[in-house]
Structures are given as C-alpha cells and as structure tokens.
PDB file of C-alpha atoms in Angstrom:
ATOM      1  CA  MET A 233     115.843 -78.017-116.321  1.00 98.00           C
ATOM      2  CA  HIS A 234     112.832 -79.983-117.449  1.00 97.00           C
ATOM      3  CA  GLY A 235     110.135 -82.180-115.986  1.00 95.00           C
ATOM      4  CA  LEU A 236     109.157 -84.756-118.629  1.00 94.00           C
ATOM      5  CA  GLY A 237     109.991 -82.275-121.383  1.00 94.00           C
ATOM      6  CA  ASN A 238     108.195 -79.299-119.800  1.00 93.00           C
ATOM      7  CA  ASP A 239     111.277 -77.057-119.767  1.00 96.00           C
ATOM      8  CA  PHE A 240     112.403 -74.096-117.690  1.00 97.00           C
ATOM      9  CA  ILE A 241     115.043 -71.409-117.540  1.00 98.00           C
ATOM     10  CA  ILE A 242     115.857 -71.049-113.830  1.00 98.00           C
ATOM     11  CA  PHE A 243     117.614 -67.922-112.567  1.00 97.00           C
ATOM     12  CA  ASP A 244     118.995 -67.684-109.031  1.00 96.00           C
ATOM     13  CA  ALA A 245     118.409 -64.133-107.756  1.00 96.00           C
ATOM     14  CA  ARG A 246     118.981 -64.824-104.058  1.00 96.00           C
ATOM     15  CA  GLU A 247     122.365 -63.085-103.871  1.00 94.00           C
ATOM     16  CA  ASP A 248     122.067 -60.592-106.722  1.00 92.00           C
ATOM     17  CA  ASP A 249     118.422 -59.548-106.925  1.00 91.00           C
ATOM     18  CA  PHE A 250     117.014 -58.515-110.299  1.00 92.00           C
ATOM     19  CA  ALA A 251     113.734 -58.286-112.164  1.00 94.00           C
ATOM     20  CA  LEU A 252     112.826 -59.126-115.754  1.00 97.00           C
ATOM     21  CA  ALA A 253     110.378 -57.155-117.880  1.00 97.00           C
ATOM     22  CA  ASP A 254     107.809 -59.077-119.908  1.00 97.00           C
ATOM     23  CA  ASP A 255     109.669 -58.427-123.166  1.00 97.00           C
ATOM     24  CA  GLU A 256     112.900 -59.784-121.626  1.00 97.00           C
ATOM     25  CA  VAL A 257     111.082 -62.966-120.576  1.00 97.00           C
ATOM     26  CA  ARG A 258     109.660 -63.352-124.085  1.00 97.00           C
ATOM     27  CA  ALA A 259     113.114 -62.890-125.622  1.00 97.00           C
ATOM     28  CA  LEU A 260     114.756 -65.446-123.334  1.00 97.00           C
ATOM     29  CA  SER A 261     111.897 -67.916-123.868  1.00 97.00           C
ATOM     30  CA  ASN A 262     112.144 -67.719-127.665  1.00 96.00           C
ATOM     31  CA  ARG A 263     113.513 -71.035-128.919  1.00 95.00           C
ATOM     32  CA  ARG A 264     115.173 -69.545-132.010  1.00 95.00           C
ATOM     33  CA  ARG A 265     116.599 -66.294-130.671  1.00 93.00           C
ATOM     34  CA  GLY A 266     116.931 -67.003-126.943  1.00 94.00           C
ATOM     35  CA  ILE A 267     117.508 -69.989-124.672  1.00 96.00           C
ATOM     36  CA  GLY A 268     113.974 -71.288-125.088  1.00 96.00           C
ATOM     37  CA  CYS A 269     111.532 -72.557-122.453  1.00 96.00           C
ATOM     38  CA  ASP A 270     107.894 -73.093-121.530  1.00 93.00           C
ATOM     39  CA  GLN A 271     108.273 -71.135-118.281  1.00 95.00           C
ATOM     40  CA  LEU A 272     110.967 -68.936-116.779  1.00 97.00           C
ATOM     41  CA  ILE A 273     111.643 -69.283-113.049  1.00 98.00           C
ATOM     42  CA  ILE A 274     113.377 -66.823-110.720  1.00 98.00           C
ATOM     43  CA  LEU A 275     114.492 -68.082-107.310  1.00 98.00           C
ATOM     44  CA  ARG A 276     114.321 -65.523-104.506  1.00 98.00           C
ATOM     45  CA  THR A 277     114.767 -65.538-100.738  1.00 97.00           C
ATOM     46  CA  SER A 278     111.681 -66.192 -98.616  1.00 97.00           C
ATOM     47  CA  GLY A 279     110.736 -65.311 -95.068  1.00 96.00           C
ATOM     48  CA  LYS A 280     108.196 -68.150 -94.993  1.00 96.00           C
ATOM     49  CA  ALA A 281     109.941 -71.059 -96.732  1.00 97.00           C
ATOM     50  CA  ASP A 282     113.303 -72.387 -97.889  1.00 98.00           C
ATOM     51  CA  ILE A 283     112.919 -70.476-101.130  1.00 97.00           C
ATOM     52  CA  PHE A 284     110.504 -68.308-103.152  1.00 98.00           C
ATOM     53  CA  MET A 285     109.743 -69.331-106.740  1.00 97.00           C
ATOM     54  CA  GLU A 286     108.583 -66.645-109.189  1.00 98.00           C
ATOM     55  CA  ILE A 287     106.937 -68.218-112.249  1.00 97.00           C
ATOM     56  CA  ARG A 288     106.645 -66.495-115.626  1.00 97.00           C
ATOM     57  CA  ASN A 289     105.027 -67.953-118.721  1.00 94.00           C
ATOM     58  CA  ALA A 290     106.825 -67.744-122.066  1.00 94.00           C
ATOM     59  CA  ASP A 291     104.608 -64.767-122.968  1.00 93.00           C
ATOM     60  CA  GLY A 292     105.939 -62.861-119.936  1.00 95.00           C
ATOM     61  CA  GLY A 293     102.849 -63.212-117.739  1.00 93.00           C
ATOM     62  CA  ARG A 294     103.262 -64.148-114.089  1.00 94.00           C
ATOM     63  CA  VAL A 295     101.401 -67.209-112.780  1.00 91.00           C
ATOM     64  CA  GLY A 296     100.866 -68.772-109.372  1.00 89.00           C
ATOM     65  CA  ALA A 297     101.805 -72.420-109.874  1.00 88.00           C
ATOM     66  CA  CYS A 298     103.730 -74.851-112.049  1.00 92.00           C
ATOM     67  CA  GLY A 299     104.019 -78.437-110.888  1.00 92.00           C
ATOM     68  CA  ASN A 300     106.920 -79.568-113.055  1.00 94.00           C
ATOM     69  CA  ALA A 301     108.914 -76.453-112.160  1.00 95.00           C
ATOM     70  CA  THR A 302     108.207 -77.105-108.492  1.00 95.00           C
ATOM     71  CA  ARG A 303     109.773 -80.558-108.786  1.00 96.00           C
ATOM     72  CA  CYS A 304     112.819 -79.091-110.548  1.00 97.00           C
ATOM     73  CA  VAL A 305     113.259 -76.348-107.961  1.00 97.00           C
ATOM     74  CA  GLY A 306     112.618 -78.925-105.233  1.00 97.00           C
ATOM     75  CA  GLN A 307     115.469 -81.068-106.517  1.00 97.00           C
ATOM     76  CA  LEU A 308     117.827 -78.081-106.682  1.00 97.00           C
ATOM     77  CA  VAL A 309     117.092 -76.994-103.117  1.00 97.00           C
ATOM     78  CA  LEU A 310     117.094 -80.537-101.708  1.00 97.00           C
ATOM     79  CA  ASP A 311     120.543 -81.055-103.243  1.00 96.00           C
ATOM     80  CA  GLU A 312     121.730 -77.675-102.021  1.00 96.00           C
ATOM     81  CA  THR A 313     120.517 -77.991 -98.425  1.00 96.00           C
ATOM     82  CA  GLY A 314     120.838 -81.728 -97.876  1.00 96.00           C
ATOM     83  CA  LYS A 315     117.404 -81.710 -96.239  1.00 96.00           C
ATOM     84  CA  ASP A 316     114.892 -84.555 -96.545  1.00 92.00           C
ATOM     85  CA  LYS A 317     112.036 -82.144 -97.186  1.00 96.00           C
ATOM     86  CA  ILE A 318     111.867 -78.478 -98.127  1.00 97.00           C
ATOM     87  CA  SER A 319     109.199 -75.799 -98.478  1.00 97.00           C
ATOM     88  CA  ILE A 320     108.677 -73.563-101.500  1.00 97.00           C
ATOM     89  CA  GLU A 321     106.768 -70.279-101.444  1.00 97.00           C
ATOM     90  CA  THR A 322     104.833 -69.317-104.585  1.00 95.00           C
ATOM     91  CA  ASP A 323     102.246 -66.682-105.463  1.00 94.00           C
ATOM     92  CA  ALA A 324      99.636 -69.417-104.950  1.00 89.00           C
ATOM     93  CA  GLY A 325     100.850 -70.435-101.470  1.00 90.00           C
ATOM     94  CA  LEU A 326     103.311 -72.755 -99.746  1.00 93.00           C
ATOM     95  CA  LEU A 327     104.308 -76.088-101.300  1.00 93.00           C
ATOM     96  CA  SER A 328     106.561 -78.896-100.076  1.00 93.00           C
ATOM     97  CA  ALA A 329     108.990 -81.178-101.901  1.00 96.00           C
ATOM     98  CA  GLU A 330     110.803 -84.390-100.931  1.00 97.00           C
ATOM     99  CA  ARG A 331     112.653 -87.237-102.610  1.00 95.00           C
ATOM    100  CA  ALA A 332     110.770 -90.336-103.784  1.00 94.00           C
ATOM    101  CA  ASP A 333     111.620 -93.565-105.606  1.00 91.00           C
ATOM    102  CA  ALA A 334     110.173 -92.144-108.835  1.00 87.00           C
ATOM    103  CA  GLY A 335     111.953 -88.778-108.562  1.00 93.00           C
ATOM    104  CA  ILE A 336     110.705 -85.775-106.611  1.00 96.00           C
ATOM    105  CA  SER A 337     107.363 -85.742-104.793  1.00 97.00           C
ATOM    106  CA  VAL A 338     105.609 -82.417-104.344  1.00 95.00           C
ATOM    107  CA  ASN A 339     102.470 -81.525-102.423  1.00 94.00           C
ATOM    108  CA  MET A 340     100.747 -79.025-104.703  1.00 93.00           C
ATOM    109  CA  GLY A 341      98.299 -77.778-102.096  1.00 92.00           C
ATOM    110  CA  PRO A 342      94.511 -77.926-102.153  1.00 96.00           C
ATOM    111  CA  ALA A 343      92.369 -78.473-105.220  1.00 97.00           C
ATOM    112  CA  ARG A 344      89.950 -75.536-105.363  1.00 97.00           C
ATOM    113  CA  LEU A 345      86.583 -76.422-106.841  1.00 98.00           C
ATOM    114  CA  LEU A 346      84.199 -73.463-106.404  1.00 98.00           C
ATOM    115  CA  TRP A 347      83.245 -71.474-109.505  1.00 98.00           C
ATOM    116  CA  ASN A 348      84.667 -68.230-108.099  1.00 98.00           C
ATOM    117  CA  GLU A 349      87.918 -70.000-107.139  1.00 98.00           C
ATOM    118  CA  ILE A 350      88.640 -71.183-110.703  1.00 98.00           C
ATOM    119  CA  PRO A 351      87.558 -68.401-111.524  1.00 98.00           C
ATOM    120  CA  LEU A 352      84.627 -68.585-113.935  1.00 98.00           C
ATOM    121  CA  ALA A 353      82.618 -65.636-115.230  1.00 98.00           C
ATOM    122  CA  ARG A 354      79.339 -66.998-113.880  1.00 97.00           C
ATOM    123  CA  GLU A 355      78.136 -69.208-111.046  1.00 97.00           C
ATOM    124  CA  THR A 356      77.891 -72.816-112.169  1.00 96.00           C
ATOM    125  CA  ASP A 357      78.559 -76.418-111.150  1.00 97.00           C
ATOM    126  CA  THR A 358      82.281 -76.905-111.819  1.00 98.00           C
ATOM    127  CA  MET A 359      81.976 -80.685-112.105  1.00 98.00           C
ATOM    128  CA  LYS A 360      80.133 -80.425-115.430  1.00 97.00           C
ATOM    129  CA  VAL A 361      80.312 -76.882-116.732  1.00 98.00           C
ATOM    130  CA  ASP A 362      77.712 -75.813-119.298  1.00 96.00           C
ATOM    131  CA  PHE A 363      80.229 -75.082-122.051  1.00 97.00           C
ATOM    132  CA  ALA A 364      80.795 -76.491-125.524  1.00 97.00           C
ATOM    133  CA  MET A 365      83.190 -75.698-128.333  1.00 97.00           C
ATOM    134  CA  GLY A 366      83.634 -77.977-131.317  1.00 96.00           C
ATOM    135  CA  PRO A 367      84.369 -81.526-130.065  1.00 96.00           C
ATOM    136  CA  LEU A 368      84.894 -80.310-126.491  1.00 98.00           C
ATOM    137  CA  PHE A 369      82.042 -79.985-124.019  1.00 97.00           C
ATOM    138  CA  SER A 370      81.104 -80.176-120.313  1.00 98.00           C
ATOM    139  CA  PRO A 371      84.571 -79.633-118.825  1.00 98.00           C
ATOM    140  CA  THR A 372      85.358 -80.223-115.177  1.00 98.00           C
ATOM    141  CA  CYS A 373      87.138 -77.172-113.763  1.00 98.00           C
ATOM    142  CA  VAL A 374      89.774 -77.184-111.021  1.00 98.00           C
ATOM    143  CA  ASN A 375      92.142 -74.537-109.692  1.00 97.00           C
ATOM    144  CA  MET A 376      95.560 -75.927-108.738  1.00 96.00           C
ATOM    145  CA  GLY A 377      97.139 -72.521-108.183  1.00 92.00           C
ATOM    146  CA  ASN A 378      96.073 -71.745-111.751  1.00 94.00           C
ATOM    147  CA  PRO A 379      92.802 -72.439-113.591  1.00 97.00           C
ATOM    148  CA  HIS A 380      92.183 -75.666-115.509  1.00 98.00           C
ATOM    149  CA  ALA A 381      89.372 -76.940-117.706  1.00 98.00           C
ATOM    150  CA  VAL A 382      89.593 -80.701-118.265  1.00 98.00           C
ATOM    151  CA  PHE A 383      87.615 -82.285-121.107  1.00 98.00           C
ATOM    152  CA  PHE A 384      87.248 -86.079-121.033  1.00 98.00           C
ATOM    153  CA  VAL A 385      86.974 -87.473-124.551  1.00 98.00           C
ATOM    154  CA  GLU A 386      86.982 -90.861-126.283  1.00 97.00           C
ATOM    155  CA  ASP A 387      90.454 -90.330-127.777  1.00 98.00           C
ATOM    156  CA  ALA A 388      92.619 -87.489-126.452  1.00 98.00           C
ATOM    157  CA  ASP A 389      95.162 -87.972-129.241  1.00 98.00           C
ATOM    158  CA  ALA A 390      92.527 -87.378-131.926  1.00 98.00           C
ATOM    159  CA  VAL A 391      91.649 -83.857-130.739  1.00 98.00           C
ATOM    160  CA  ASP A 392      93.213 -80.958-132.681  1.00 98.00           C
ATOM    161  CA  LEU A 393      94.423 -79.280-129.505  1.00 98.00           C
ATOM    162  CA  ALA A 394      96.550 -76.732-131.380  1.00 97.00           C
ATOM    163  CA  TYR A 395      93.309 -75.397-132.921  1.00 98.00           C
ATOM    164  CA  TRP A 396      90.857 -75.702-130.050  1.00 98.00           C
ATOM    165  CA  GLY A 397      93.230 -75.008-127.136  1.00 98.00           C
ATOM    166  CA  PRO A 398      93.753 -71.273-127.699  1.00 97.00           C
ATOM    167  CA  GLN A 399      90.045 -70.730-128.311  1.00 97.00           C
ATOM    168  CA  VAL A 400      89.127 -72.364-124.992  1.00 98.00           C
ATOM    169  CA  GLU A 401      91.965 -70.532-123.210  1.00 97.00           C
ATOM    170  CA  LYS A 402      90.687 -67.098-124.231  1.00 97.00           C
ATOM    171  CA  ASN A 403      86.943 -67.730-123.973  1.00 98.00           C
ATOM    172  CA  ALA A 404      85.006 -65.136-121.960  1.00 98.00           C
ATOM    173  CA  LEU A 405      83.922 -67.832-119.473  1.00 98.00           C
ATOM    174  CA  PHE A 406      87.468 -67.748-118.104  1.00 98.00           C
ATOM    175  CA  PRO A 407      88.327 -64.186-116.993  1.00 98.00           C
ATOM    176  CA  GLU A 408      91.933 -65.137-116.141  1.00 96.00           C
ATOM    177  CA  ARG A 409      92.200 -67.416-119.203  1.00 97.00           C
ATOM    178  CA  VAL A 410      92.514 -71.168-118.613  1.00 98.00           C
ATOM    179  CA  ASN A 411      94.702 -74.201-119.195  1.00 97.00           C
ATOM    180  CA  ALA A 412      92.752 -76.538-121.481  1.00 98.00           C
ATOM    181  CA  SER A 413      93.351 -80.291-121.279  1.00 98.00           C
ATOM    182  CA  VAL A 414      91.872 -83.316-123.042  1.00 98.00           C
ATOM    183  CA  GLY A 415      91.951 -86.660-121.257  1.00 98.00           C
ATOM    184  CA  THR A 416      91.000 -90.273-121.863  1.00 98.00           C
ATOM    185  CA  VAL A 417      90.665 -92.693-118.942  1.00 98.00           C
ATOM    186  CA  LYS A 418      91.670 -96.338-119.265  1.00 97.00           C
ATOM    187  CA  GLY A 419      91.687 -98.251-115.991  1.00 96.00           C
ATOM    188  CA  ASP A 420      93.798 -96.326-113.501  1.00 96.00           C
ATOM    189  CA  THR A 421      95.633 -94.343-116.189  1.00 98.00           C
ATOM    190  CA  ILE A 422      94.667 -90.959-117.645  1.00 98.00           C
ATOM    191  CA  ARG A 423      96.082 -90.147-121.079  1.00 98.00           C
ATOM    192  CA  LEU A 424      96.373 -86.339-121.011  1.00 98.00           C
ATOM    193  CA  ARG A 425      97.303 -83.637-123.502  1.00 98.00           C
ATOM    194  CA  VAL A 426      97.592 -80.030-122.393  1.00 97.00           C
ATOM    195  CA  TRP A 427      97.266 -76.593-123.929  1.00 97.00           C
ATOM    196  CA  GLU A 428      98.928 -74.333-121.360  1.00 94.00           C
ATOM    197  CA  ARG A 429      97.840 -70.695-121.231  1.00 93.00           C
ATOM    198  CA  GLY A 430     100.662 -68.434-122.319  1.00 85.00           C
ATOM    199  CA  ALA A 431     102.802 -71.367-123.484  1.00 88.00           C
ATOM    200  CA  GLY A 432     100.785 -73.535-125.891  1.00 93.00           C
ATOM    201  CA  ILE A 433     100.977 -77.325-126.154  1.00 95.00           C
ATOM    202  CA  THR A 434     103.499 -78.684-123.648  1.00 92.00           C
ATOM    203  CA  ASP A 435     105.055 -82.126-123.244  1.00 93.00           C
ATOM    204  CA  ALA A 436     103.950 -82.097-119.611  1.00 94.00           C
ATOM    205  CA  CYS A 437     102.069 -79.895-117.164  1.00 94.00           C
ATOM    206  CA  GLY A 438     102.112 -80.849-113.495  1.00 94.00           C
ATOM    207  CA  THR A 439      99.168 -78.756-112.358  1.00 94.00           C
ATOM    208  CA  ALA A 440      97.112 -80.061-115.309  1.00 97.00           C
ATOM    209  CA  ALA A 441      97.970 -83.623-114.289  1.00 97.00           C
ATOM    210  CA  CYS A 442      96.783 -82.836-110.752  1.00 97.00           C
ATOM    211  CA  ALA A 443      93.625 -81.161-112.067  1.00 98.00           C
ATOM    212  CA  SER A 444      92.832 -84.108-114.354  1.00 98.00           C
ATOM    213  CA  LEU A 445      93.091 -86.615-111.508  1.00 98.00           C
ATOM    214  CA  VAL A 446      90.821 -84.509-109.302  1.00 98.00           C
ATOM    215  CA  ALA A 447      88.374 -84.043-112.186  1.00 98.00           C
ATOM    216  CA  ALA A 448      88.302 -87.749-113.058  1.00 98.00           C
ATOM    217  CA  SER A 449      87.857 -88.683-109.417  1.00 98.00           C
ATOM    218  CA  ARG A 450      84.959 -86.244-109.007  1.00 98.00           C
ATOM    219  CA  LEU A 451      83.276 -87.804-112.051  1.00 98.00           C
ATOM    220  CA  GLY A 452      83.803 -91.347-110.717  1.00 98.00           C
ATOM    221  CA  LEU A 453      86.132 -92.303-113.584  1.00 98.00           C
ATOM    222  CA  VAL A 454      89.034 -93.198-111.266  1.00 98.00           C
ATOM    223  CA  ASP A 455      89.688 -93.475-107.552  1.00 97.00           C
ATOM    224  CA  ARG A 456      91.810 -90.846-105.784  1.00 98.00           C
ATOM    225  CA  LYS A 457      95.113 -92.086-107.237  1.00 98.00           C
ATOM    226  CA  ALA A 458      96.185 -92.678-110.842  1.00 98.00           C
ATOM    227  CA  THR A 459      99.010 -92.468-113.346  1.00 98.00           C
ATOM    228  CA  VAL A 460      98.710 -89.497-115.687  1.00 98.00           C
ATOM    229  CA  MET A 461     100.447 -90.201-118.989  1.00 98.00           C
ATOM    230  CA  LEU A 462     101.524 -86.982-120.671  1.00 97.00           C
ATOM    231  CA  ASP A 463     103.368 -86.562-123.977  1.00 95.00           C
ATOM    232  CA  GLY A 464     106.630 -86.374-122.001  1.00 95.00           C
ATOM    233  CA  GLY A 465     105.992 -89.333-119.717  1.00 96.00           C
ATOM    234  CA  PRO A 466     104.150 -90.415-116.553  1.00 97.00           C
ATOM    235  CA  LEU A 467     103.302 -88.594-113.337  1.00 97.00           C
ATOM    236  CA  GLU A 468     101.880 -90.325-110.266  1.00 97.00           C
ATOM    237  CA  ILE A 469      99.067 -88.224-108.808  1.00 98.00           C
ATOM    238  CA  GLU A 470      97.078 -88.721-105.599  1.00 98.00           C
ATOM    239  CA  TRP A 471      94.235 -86.588-104.239  1.00 98.00           C
ATOM    240  CA  LEU A 472      94.799 -86.899-100.513  1.00 98.00           C
ATOM    241  CA  GLN A 473      92.029 -87.002 -97.937  1.00 97.00           C
ATOM    242  CA  ASP A 474      92.998 -83.552 -96.648  1.00 97.00           C
ATOM    243  CA  GLY A 475      92.106 -82.107-100.060  1.00 97.00           C
ATOM    244  CA  THR A 476      95.684 -81.495-101.221  1.00 96.00           C
ATOM    245  CA  VAL A 477      97.238 -83.179-104.254  1.00 97.00           C
ATOM    246  CA  GLN A 478     100.532 -85.095-104.251  1.00 97.00           C
ATOM    247  CA  MET A 479     102.512 -85.327-107.478  1.00 97.00           C
ATOM    248  CA  THR A 480     105.576 -87.518-108.083  1.00 97.00           C
ATOM    249  CA  GLY A 481     107.816 -87.614-111.131  1.00 97.00           C
ATOM    250  CA  ALA A 482     111.183 -86.907-112.710  1.00 95.00           C
ATOM    251  CA  ALA A 483     113.142 -83.637-112.615  1.00 96.00           C
ATOM    252  CA  THR A 484     116.152 -83.310-114.904  1.00 96.00           C
ATOM    253  CA  LEU A 485     119.006 -80.822-115.180  1.00 96.00           C
ATOM    254  CA  ALA A 486     119.781 -80.089-118.855  1.00 96.00           C
ATOM    255  CA  PHE A 487     122.638 -77.568-118.520  1.00 96.00           C
ATOM    256  CA  LYS A 488     124.008 -74.607-116.557  1.00 96.00           C
ATOM    257  CA  GLY A 489     125.364 -71.382-118.015  1.00 94.00           C
ATOM    258  CA  GLU A 490     125.269 -67.617-118.257  1.00 91.00           C
ATOM    259  CA  VAL A 491     123.318 -65.309-120.552  1.00 92.00           C
ATOM    260  CA  ALA A 492     123.760 -61.610-121.330  1.00 86.00           C
ATOM    261  CA  LEU A 493     120.608 -59.637-120.482  1.00 82.00           C
TER     262      LEU A 493
END
C-alpha cells in the first residue's frame, strides 16, 4: 500500500505469528532485489485496540509512528471490520482512524514539545533550536511518536536535501537520530520535503506533515490548520485544542501477494 507515494509492505501476522530480523527487513525493502518499500509493517493482535501495528524502517530499525502507514492500516481494518472508527496500537501509543471525504482521517496523538521528549542531547528551547548546518538553521523540533526537526526556508525545493538530510539525521544533537524536513509557508499551505531517518527522501511522511504544522503554528506562520503539500500530494493537518494532531489523506492498495522468506 502507499499513502501519497510513501509505500509499505504490510504483513498480517495475526493468525500465523512470525518475526523478521533486521537483515530480512532490509532484503524485502530493497527495490531491486526485494519487493521494495519505505517502511515494512507487521499487523499483530492487540489487547488494547483493534490491531497492533509494528513499524520497521527500510534499514531494519523499529520506530514508534508512521502517519501514512497508519492511514493505510486504518483503511484495511475499517474495511475488514465494517466499523466507523477503529483504534490502532503502536509502540508510541494508541491512535484512531476513521473515514473522511478526503480519504482516511487519523488522530496521531499528542505533539510532544519538550527537549527531552524529542529527544535532544541538551536542554534547549525546541521552538528555535540553536543549530545550524549549511543552509539549514534554527529548526523547530517536535516529537510525533518519532523525532522531527523542521527547517523553514525561503524555497524548500532549492535545498539539496539528499546531501544535508543524512548529516542532520545523524548529528550528535539527536541521540535517536531525527527526521529532517524543509518547509516553505505560503498562505495556509506548507510546501514540505522530508528526509526520513532510516529511509531517505520520501514522497510523503505523515508524522513530518503533522510536525511541520505544529512547528509553523508555534512560530505564528499559520493557524492550527493547514494543507501540507508533499512530493506525493496533499495532507490536511489540524493541531486540535487537546494537543493531538489530526491528519487526513489518501490511502491506496497497490497489490496483494505472497513472498518466500
């Protein structure tokens, strides 16, 4: 499945439980020798929600959240159960998904804003972090189940993200590495490009879209609701008054099949 081009291999392990080693995830994620994906998802049973979603980056690492994958899994489970709204357990907490006019709407939980919640290596104001690298400086940091550094620039498309993204990701300021995004605000739209830790440049990243809206709102660049335009298309993001973030967008099934492990 994919959400605006951010693509996923989704395994259903609810009846026949199994685990994948990091090297198996890397092999499956390889676009030339495997199926190919940005993230690999394993669906498991949950005692707290309708389903548990295990999220693995293409490099094999396990992460707590993925917004586009949550919409895809939400659509699968909504179709399967016939419910109007379902809950999804992740390593980062409980999320909810429901149908909307523009696709699937997911509540991604609270935006965490404290330096030790990102986490950062030192105590600092997360709204304008004292950090600079090349053309990127003073990021706003947000944790949306995974850490994000959002840099607002004059022209997001002019930034060499393939060069600067991995350097920001692995900088010592970010002990758990970080998703690095560059954004440009025009009216109530944020043009966003994303370097995703463990995956590289992606067509779309749901948690980055959520983080960018929260960051722009904190800086007074937008209100609490905006359209985030990613390489793969638009997401509608709203930072609700209860501190959680609602994301709405497309979720698309590409194909079903079997693979020999």
